[in-house]
Structures are given as structure tokens and as C-alpha cells.
Amino acid sequence: MVEIIAGEKGKGKTKYLLDMVNTSVAEATGNIVYLDKSQKHMHELSNKVRLINVMDYPITNSDEFIGFICGIVSQDYDLQEMYLDSFLTIANLADDQIDHVITKLDEISKKYEVKFVISLSKNEADLPESAKARILHAL
């Protein structure tokens, strides 16, 4: 399952995502990973959540990003949820690639039973139709 938190920059998507991940920790039976563009939110996350600063890795396009995600999934059989903050930045996405990458994440989600929650800096109206159906919360 892929869920999206959508809204323009500065609308509170990260705070919503952080609250969501910290609430999820109490109920989770598996591991949780939080991908971000910096270590900035390290102290706001539960110590049970693995924070990965994607900018520490040489990811230059969306295919490399999907490979990075597959690497994380492959090394942790207990992985239950992944939260992706600043999705367009960490995945190096252009607008025309959003649908493709979300489709790939959905395939990974179904095959390995990992839930993805994405923070996406776009208005709901500006998203592809396939992404609109996945919106959990729009700000």
C-alpha cells in the first residue's frame, strides 16, 4: 500500500508525517524506516525508527532511488513501514516521473508487504490521477 500526504511546501506535511510515524511505533510489530533529506528530525522520531538520510548516498535519478528502496527492503525481512519525507527531492523526481515511481513502490509494497507513506510537495489537483486515489491527507 502506498499512501500520500500532499500539499504545498510549508503546509505541515512533515509534522503530520512525524506524528504518524511516532504513533505507528506503538502498534507496529515490525521495523519502521524513515527516509529524509537530512538528519534534522532525528530527535523528533522515536528511537525505534531507523532514520536514513538519503542525501548521504549517490542517488541521481528515480531508477537509482527504486534500487535504493529495494536494497533497504531486501536487508530487513521484518520491515513493516517506510515513511518518505521530501519525496520529490530524495527520489530526484521530475513531475512526469511521479506516477512511474509510485507504481514501482506499489509493486514493492504488494510483493514484500511493506507500507509506504509519502510526503509530496504538490497540491492534490496537480497530481496524476493514479496518485490522487492514494491521498491519505491533503494540506
PDB file of C-alpha atoms in Angstrom:
ATOM      1  CA  MET A   1       0.000   0.000   0.000  1.00  0.00           C
ATOM      2  CA  VAL A   2       1.239   3.451  -0.894  1.00  0.00           C
ATOM      3  CA  GLU A   3      -0.335   6.446   0.841  1.00  0.00           C
ATOM      4  CA  ILE A   4       0.327  10.102   0.081  1.00  0.00           C
ATOM      5  CA  ILE A   5       0.322  13.224   2.224  1.00  0.00           C
ATOM      6  CA  ALA A   6       0.071  16.064  -0.296  1.00  0.00           C
ATOM      7  CA  GLY A   7       0.345  19.828  -0.034  1.00  0.00           C
ATOM      8  CA  GLU A   8       2.480  22.799  -0.919  1.00  0.00           C
ATOM      9  CA  LYS A   9       5.803  23.402   0.827  1.00  0.00           C
ATOM     10  CA  GLY A  10       5.375  24.773   4.346  1.00  0.00           C
ATOM     11  CA  LYS A  11       1.854  23.429   4.935  1.00  0.00           C
ATOM     12  CA  GLY A  12       2.803  20.975   7.716  1.00  0.00           C
ATOM     13  CA  LYS A  13       3.310  17.702   5.852  1.00  0.00           C
ATOM     14  CA  THR A  14       6.472  16.797   7.767  1.00  0.00           C
ATOM     15  CA  LYS A  15       4.861  17.415  11.153  1.00  0.00           C
ATOM     16  CA  TYR A  16       1.897  15.265  10.106  1.00  0.00           C
ATOM     17  CA  LEU A  17       4.272  12.532   8.891  1.00  0.00           C
ATOM     18  CA  LEU A  18       6.344  12.629  12.097  1.00  0.00           C
ATOM     19  CA  ASP A  19       3.206  12.374  14.242  1.00  0.00           C
ATOM     20  CA  MET A  20       2.012   9.486  12.113  1.00  0.00           C
ATOM     21  CA  VAL A  21       5.272   7.522  12.351  1.00  0.00           C
ATOM     22  CA  ASN A  22       5.590   8.062  16.106  1.00  0.00           C
ATOM     23  CA  THR A  23       2.004   6.885  16.620  1.00  0.00           C
ATOM     24  CA  SER A  24       2.631   3.871  14.400  1.00  0.00           C
ATOM     25  CA  VAL A  25       5.599   2.738  16.522  1.00  0.00           C
ATOM     26  CA  ALA A  26       3.301   1.807  19.410  1.00  0.00           C
ATOM     27  CA  GLU A  27       1.282  -0.574  17.226  1.00  0.00           C
ATOM     28  CA  ALA A  28       3.979  -1.870  14.884  1.00  0.00           C
ATOM     29  CA  THR A  29       5.027  -5.494  15.038  1.00  0.00           C
ATOM     30  CA  GLY A  30       7.859  -4.988  12.532  1.00  0.00           C
ATOM     31  CA  ASN A  31      10.532  -2.404  11.775  1.00  0.00           C
ATOM     32  CA  ILE A  32       9.924   1.154  10.602  1.00  0.00           C
ATOM     33  CA  VAL A  33      12.238   3.228   8.407  1.00  0.00           C
ATOM     34  CA  TYR A  34      12.041   7.000   7.828  1.00  0.00           C
ATOM     35  CA  LEU A  35      13.793   8.416   4.749  1.00  0.00           C
ATOM     36  CA  ASP A  36      14.573  12.121   4.677  1.00  0.00           C
ATOM     37  CA  LYS A  37      16.875  14.646   3.024  1.00  0.00           C
ATOM     38  CA  SER A  38      18.739  15.398   6.292  1.00  0.00           C
ATOM     39  CA  GLN A  39      19.202  14.309   9.912  1.00  0.00           C
ATOM     40  CA  LYS A  40      17.207  17.358  11.062  1.00  0.00           C
ATOM     41  CA  HIS A  41      14.273  15.395  12.503  1.00  0.00           C
ATOM     42  CA  MET A  42      16.341  12.743  14.298  1.00  0.00           C
ATOM     43  CA  HIS A  43      15.324  13.925  17.767  1.00  0.00           C
ATOM     44  CA  GLU A  44      11.646  14.148  16.838  1.00  0.00           C
ATOM     45  CA  LEU A  45      11.458  10.470  15.899  1.00  0.00           C
ATOM     46  CA  SER A  46      11.097   7.557  18.287  1.00  0.00           C
ATOM     47  CA  ASN A  47      14.392   5.766  18.846  1.00  0.00           C
ATOM     48  CA  LYS A  48      12.685   2.646  17.455  1.00  0.00           C
ATOM     49  CA  VAL A  49      12.534   4.235  13.986  1.00  0.00           C
ATOM     50  CA  ARG A  50      15.530   3.964  11.660  1.00  0.00           C
ATOM     51  CA  LEU A  51      16.248   7.373  10.088  1.00  0.00           C
ATOM     52  CA  ILE A  52      18.150   7.307   6.807  1.00  0.00           C
ATOM     53  CA  ASN A  53      19.498  10.499   5.265  1.00  0.00           C
ATOM     54  CA  VAL A  54      19.139   9.705   1.558  1.00  0.00           C
ATOM     55  CA  MET A  55      21.424  12.607   0.623  1.00  0.00           C
ATOM     56  CA  ASP A  56      24.357  10.634   2.090  1.00  0.00           C
ATOM     57  CA  TYR A  57      24.077   8.258  -0.893  1.00  0.00           C
ATOM     58  CA  PRO A  58      24.869   8.941  -4.582  1.00  0.00           C
ATOM     59  CA  ILE A  59      21.301   8.719  -5.912  1.00  0.00           C
ATOM     60  CA  THR A  60      20.905  10.771  -9.081  1.00  0.00           C
ATOM     61  CA  ASN A  61      17.684   9.523 -10.672  1.00  0.00           C
ATOM     62  CA  SER A  62      14.416   7.743  -9.941  1.00  0.00           C
ATOM     63  CA  ASP A  63      15.663   4.299 -11.014  1.00  0.00           C
ATOM     64  CA  GLU A  64      18.590   4.525  -8.599  1.00  0.00           C
ATOM     65  CA  PHE A  65      16.119   5.574  -5.897  1.00  0.00           C
ATOM     66  CA  ILE A  66      13.958   2.487  -6.537  1.00  0.00           C
ATOM     67  CA  GLY A  67      17.116   0.370  -6.346  1.00  0.00           C
ATOM     68  CA  PHE A  68      17.947   2.036  -3.025  1.00  0.00           C
ATOM     69  CA  ILE A  69      14.461   1.212  -1.703  1.00  0.00           C
ATOM     70  CA  CYS A  70      14.830  -2.406  -2.883  1.00  0.00           C
ATOM     71  CA  GLY A  71      18.152  -2.627  -1.045  1.00  0.00           C
ATOM     72  CA  ILE A  72      16.546  -1.483   2.198  1.00  0.00           C
ATOM     73  CA  VAL A  73      13.641  -3.891   1.773  1.00  0.00           C
ATOM     74  CA  SER A  74      15.934  -6.820   0.906  1.00  0.00           C
ATOM     75  CA  GLN A  75      18.088  -6.483   4.010  1.00  0.00           C
ATOM     76  CA  ASP A  76      15.224  -6.334   6.532  1.00  0.00           C
ATOM     77  CA  TYR A  77      12.662  -9.139   6.440  1.00  0.00           C
ATOM     78  CA  ASP A  78      10.877  -7.538   9.398  1.00  0.00           C
ATOM     79  CA  LEU A  79      10.362  -4.211   7.613  1.00  0.00           C
ATOM     80  CA  GLN A  80       6.742  -3.172   8.011  1.00  0.00           C
ATOM     81  CA  GLU A  81       6.558   0.522   7.093  1.00  0.00           C
ATOM     82  CA  MET A  82       8.614   3.139   5.286  1.00  0.00           C
ATOM     83  CA  TYR A  83       7.965   6.865   5.557  1.00  0.00           C
ATOM     84  CA  LEU A  84       9.400   9.029   2.793  1.00  0.00           C
ATOM     85  CA  ASP A  85       9.646  12.728   3.602  1.00  0.00           C
ATOM     86  CA  SER A  86      10.516  15.279   0.902  1.00  0.00           C
ATOM     87  CA  PHE A  87       9.714  12.607  -1.677  1.00  0.00           C
ATOM     88  CA  LEU A  88      10.376  14.658  -4.815  1.00  0.00           C
ATOM     89  CA  THR A  89      13.815  15.654  -3.513  1.00  0.00           C
ATOM     90  CA  ILE A  90      15.025  12.315  -2.150  1.00  0.00           C
ATOM     91  CA  ALA A  91      13.834  10.418  -5.240  1.00  0.00           C
ATOM     92  CA  ASN A  92      15.166  13.036  -7.710  1.00  0.00           C
ATOM     93  CA  LEU A  93      11.805  13.169  -9.443  1.00  0.00           C
ATOM     94  CA  ALA A  94      10.559  15.345 -12.245  1.00  0.00           C
ATOM     95  CA  ASP A  95       6.787  15.833 -12.414  1.00  0.00           C
ATOM     96  CA  ASP A  96       6.396  13.323 -15.246  1.00  0.00           C
ATOM     97  CA  GLN A  97       8.075  10.562 -13.184  1.00  0.00           C
ATOM     98  CA  ILE A  98       5.783  10.646 -10.130  1.00  0.00           C
ATOM     99  CA  ASP A  99       3.321   8.105 -11.482  1.00  0.00           C
ATOM    100  CA  HIS A 100       6.069   5.678 -12.560  1.00  0.00           C
ATOM    101  CA  VAL A 101       7.838   5.700  -9.178  1.00  0.00           C
ATOM    102  CA  ILE A 102       4.617   5.384  -7.180  1.00  0.00           C
ATOM    103  CA  THR A 103       3.635   2.413  -9.352  1.00  0.00           C
ATOM    104  CA  LYS A 104       7.017   0.778  -8.650  1.00  0.00           C
ATOM    105  CA  LEU A 105       6.633   1.425  -4.907  1.00  0.00           C
ATOM    106  CA  ASP A 106       3.189  -0.151  -5.045  1.00  0.00           C
ATOM    107  CA  GLU A 107       4.640  -3.277  -6.689  1.00  0.00           C
ATOM    108  CA  ILE A 108       7.316  -3.500  -3.981  1.00  0.00           C
ATOM    109  CA  SER A 109       4.684  -2.911  -1.299  1.00  0.00           C
ATOM    110  CA  LYS A 110       2.471  -5.735  -2.505  1.00  0.00           C
ATOM    111  CA  LYS A 111       5.284  -8.224  -3.029  1.00  0.00           C
ATOM    112  CA  TYR A 112       7.082  -7.624   0.283  1.00  0.00           C
ATOM    113  CA  GLU A 113       4.160  -6.397   2.414  1.00  0.00           C
ATOM    114  CA  VAL A 114       5.716  -3.028   3.227  1.00  0.00           C
ATOM    115  CA  LYS A 115       3.529   0.037   3.658  1.00  0.00           C
ATOM    116  CA  PHE A 116       4.877   3.271   2.123  1.00  0.00           C
ATOM    117  CA  VAL A 117       3.739   6.704   3.295  1.00  0.00           C
ATOM    118  CA  ILE A 118       4.954   9.574   1.121  1.00  0.00           C
ATOM    119  CA  SER A 119       5.129  13.301   1.812  1.00  0.00           C
ATOM    120  CA  LEU A 120       4.733  15.010  -1.556  1.00  0.00           C
ATOM    121  CA  SER A 121       5.062  18.774  -2.086  1.00  0.00           C
ATOM    122  CA  LYS A 122       2.283  19.196  -4.623  1.00  0.00           C
ATOM    123  CA  ASN A 123      -1.319  20.286  -4.467  1.00  0.00           C
ATOM    124  CA  GLU A 124      -3.793  17.458  -4.860  1.00  0.00           C
ATOM    125  CA  ALA A 125      -5.035  18.990  -8.123  1.00  0.00           C
ATOM    126  CA  ASP A 126      -1.511  18.867  -9.622  1.00  0.00           C
ATOM    127  CA  LEU A 127      -1.022  15.135  -9.057  1.00  0.00           C
ATOM    128  CA  PRO A 128      -1.596  12.407 -11.650  1.00  0.00           C
ATOM    129  CA  GLU A 129      -4.985  10.678 -11.350  1.00  0.00           C
ATOM    130  CA  SER A 130      -3.400   7.452 -10.107  1.00  0.00           C
ATOM    131  CA  ALA A 131      -1.731   9.356  -7.255  1.00  0.00           C
ATOM    132  CA  LYS A 132      -4.917  11.180  -6.264  1.00  0.00           C
ATOM    133  CA  ALA A 133      -6.542   7.869  -5.336  1.00  0.00           C
ATOM    134  CA  ARG A 134      -3.719   7.244  -2.826  1.00  0.00           C
ATOM    135  CA  ILE A 135      -4.042  10.511  -0.905  1.00  0.00           C
ATOM    136  CA  LEU A 136      -4.335   9.913   2.811  1.00  0.00           C
ATOM    137  CA  HIS A 137      -4.285  13.584   3.781  1.00  0.00           C
ATOM    138  CA  ALA A 138      -4.135  16.790   1.726  1.00  0.00           C
ATOM    139  CA  LEU A 139      -2.964  20.051   3.310  1.00  0.00           C
TER     140      LEU A 139
END
